[in-house]
XYZ file of C-alpha atoms in Angstrom:
69
model
C 9.055 -50.576 -17.006
C 10.743 -48.922 -19.521
C 10.451 -48.673 -22.553
C 10.449 -46.774 -25.884
C 6.774 -45.195 -24.648
C 7.212 -45.308 -21.053
C 10.216 -42.541 -20.053
C 10.806 -44.178 -16.635
C 14.677 -43.744 -15.892
C 17.049 -45.910 -16.158
C 17.319 -46.808 -11.832
C 13.490 -47.084 -12.579
C 13.560 -49.928 -15.056
C 15.048 -52.607 -12.636
C 12.628 -51.697 -10.184
C 10.129 -55.083 -9.502
C 6.887 -54.214 -9.496
C 3.787 -56.605 -8.659
C 1.125 -57.446 -10.968
C -0.838 -54.806 -8.928
C 1.838 -51.762 -9.049
C 2.687 -52.429 -12.498
C -1.701 -51.916 -13.500
C -1.513 -48.864 -11.557
C 1.775 -47.348 -13.787
C -0.346 -48.403 -16.795
C -3.714 -46.843 -16.324
C -1.678 -43.571 -15.378
C 0.148 -43.696 -18.427
C -3.745 -44.787 -20.370
C -4.616 -41.586 -19.012
C -2.372 -39.700 -21.501
C -2.846 -41.154 -24.543
C -7.203 -41.332 -23.874
C -6.400 -37.845 -23.350
C -4.977 -37.354 -26.942
C -7.490 -39.736 -28.960
C -10.027 -37.638 -27.186
C -8.897 -33.951 -28.635
C -8.227 -35.884 -31.760
C -11.076 -37.251 -32.503
C -14.230 -35.080 -33.166
C -16.511 -37.318 -34.416
C -18.497 -40.032 -32.391
C -16.848 -43.606 -32.117
C -17.765 -46.867 -30.428
C -15.970 -47.577 -26.985
C -13.902 -50.663 -29.306
C -12.832 -47.946 -31.943
C -12.053 -45.623 -28.843
C -10.211 -48.474 -27.390
C -8.051 -49.275 -30.420
C -7.146 -45.370 -31.047
C -5.627 -45.040 -27.686
C -3.536 -48.477 -28.261
C -2.536 -47.411 -31.131
C -1.583 -44.045 -29.802
C 0.410 -45.607 -26.562
C 1.999 -47.758 -29.187
C 3.679 -45.163 -31.089
C 4.024 -42.890 -28.217
C 1.699 -40.233 -28.643
C 2.082 -39.703 -32.688
C -1.375 -39.158 -32.696
C -1.186 -36.586 -35.699
C 0.478 -39.403 -38.081
C -2.824 -41.271 -38.558
C -5.806 -40.410 -41.431
C -9.025 -40.618 -39.428
């Protein structure tokens, strides 16, 4: 599961994951981005807003500093 965000090695990219393994890897990756959002957001937000910010942070590689909240 190599991509712009996931820094897996080239060797890992060729690995075939089962659906269960892929979901586990994604959950592990998301923990990093959930922590970034939790540390940066200092006002109460809804779960939907939190999820959206985690998604954005994941898709931009953790560059939460570029957001104007």
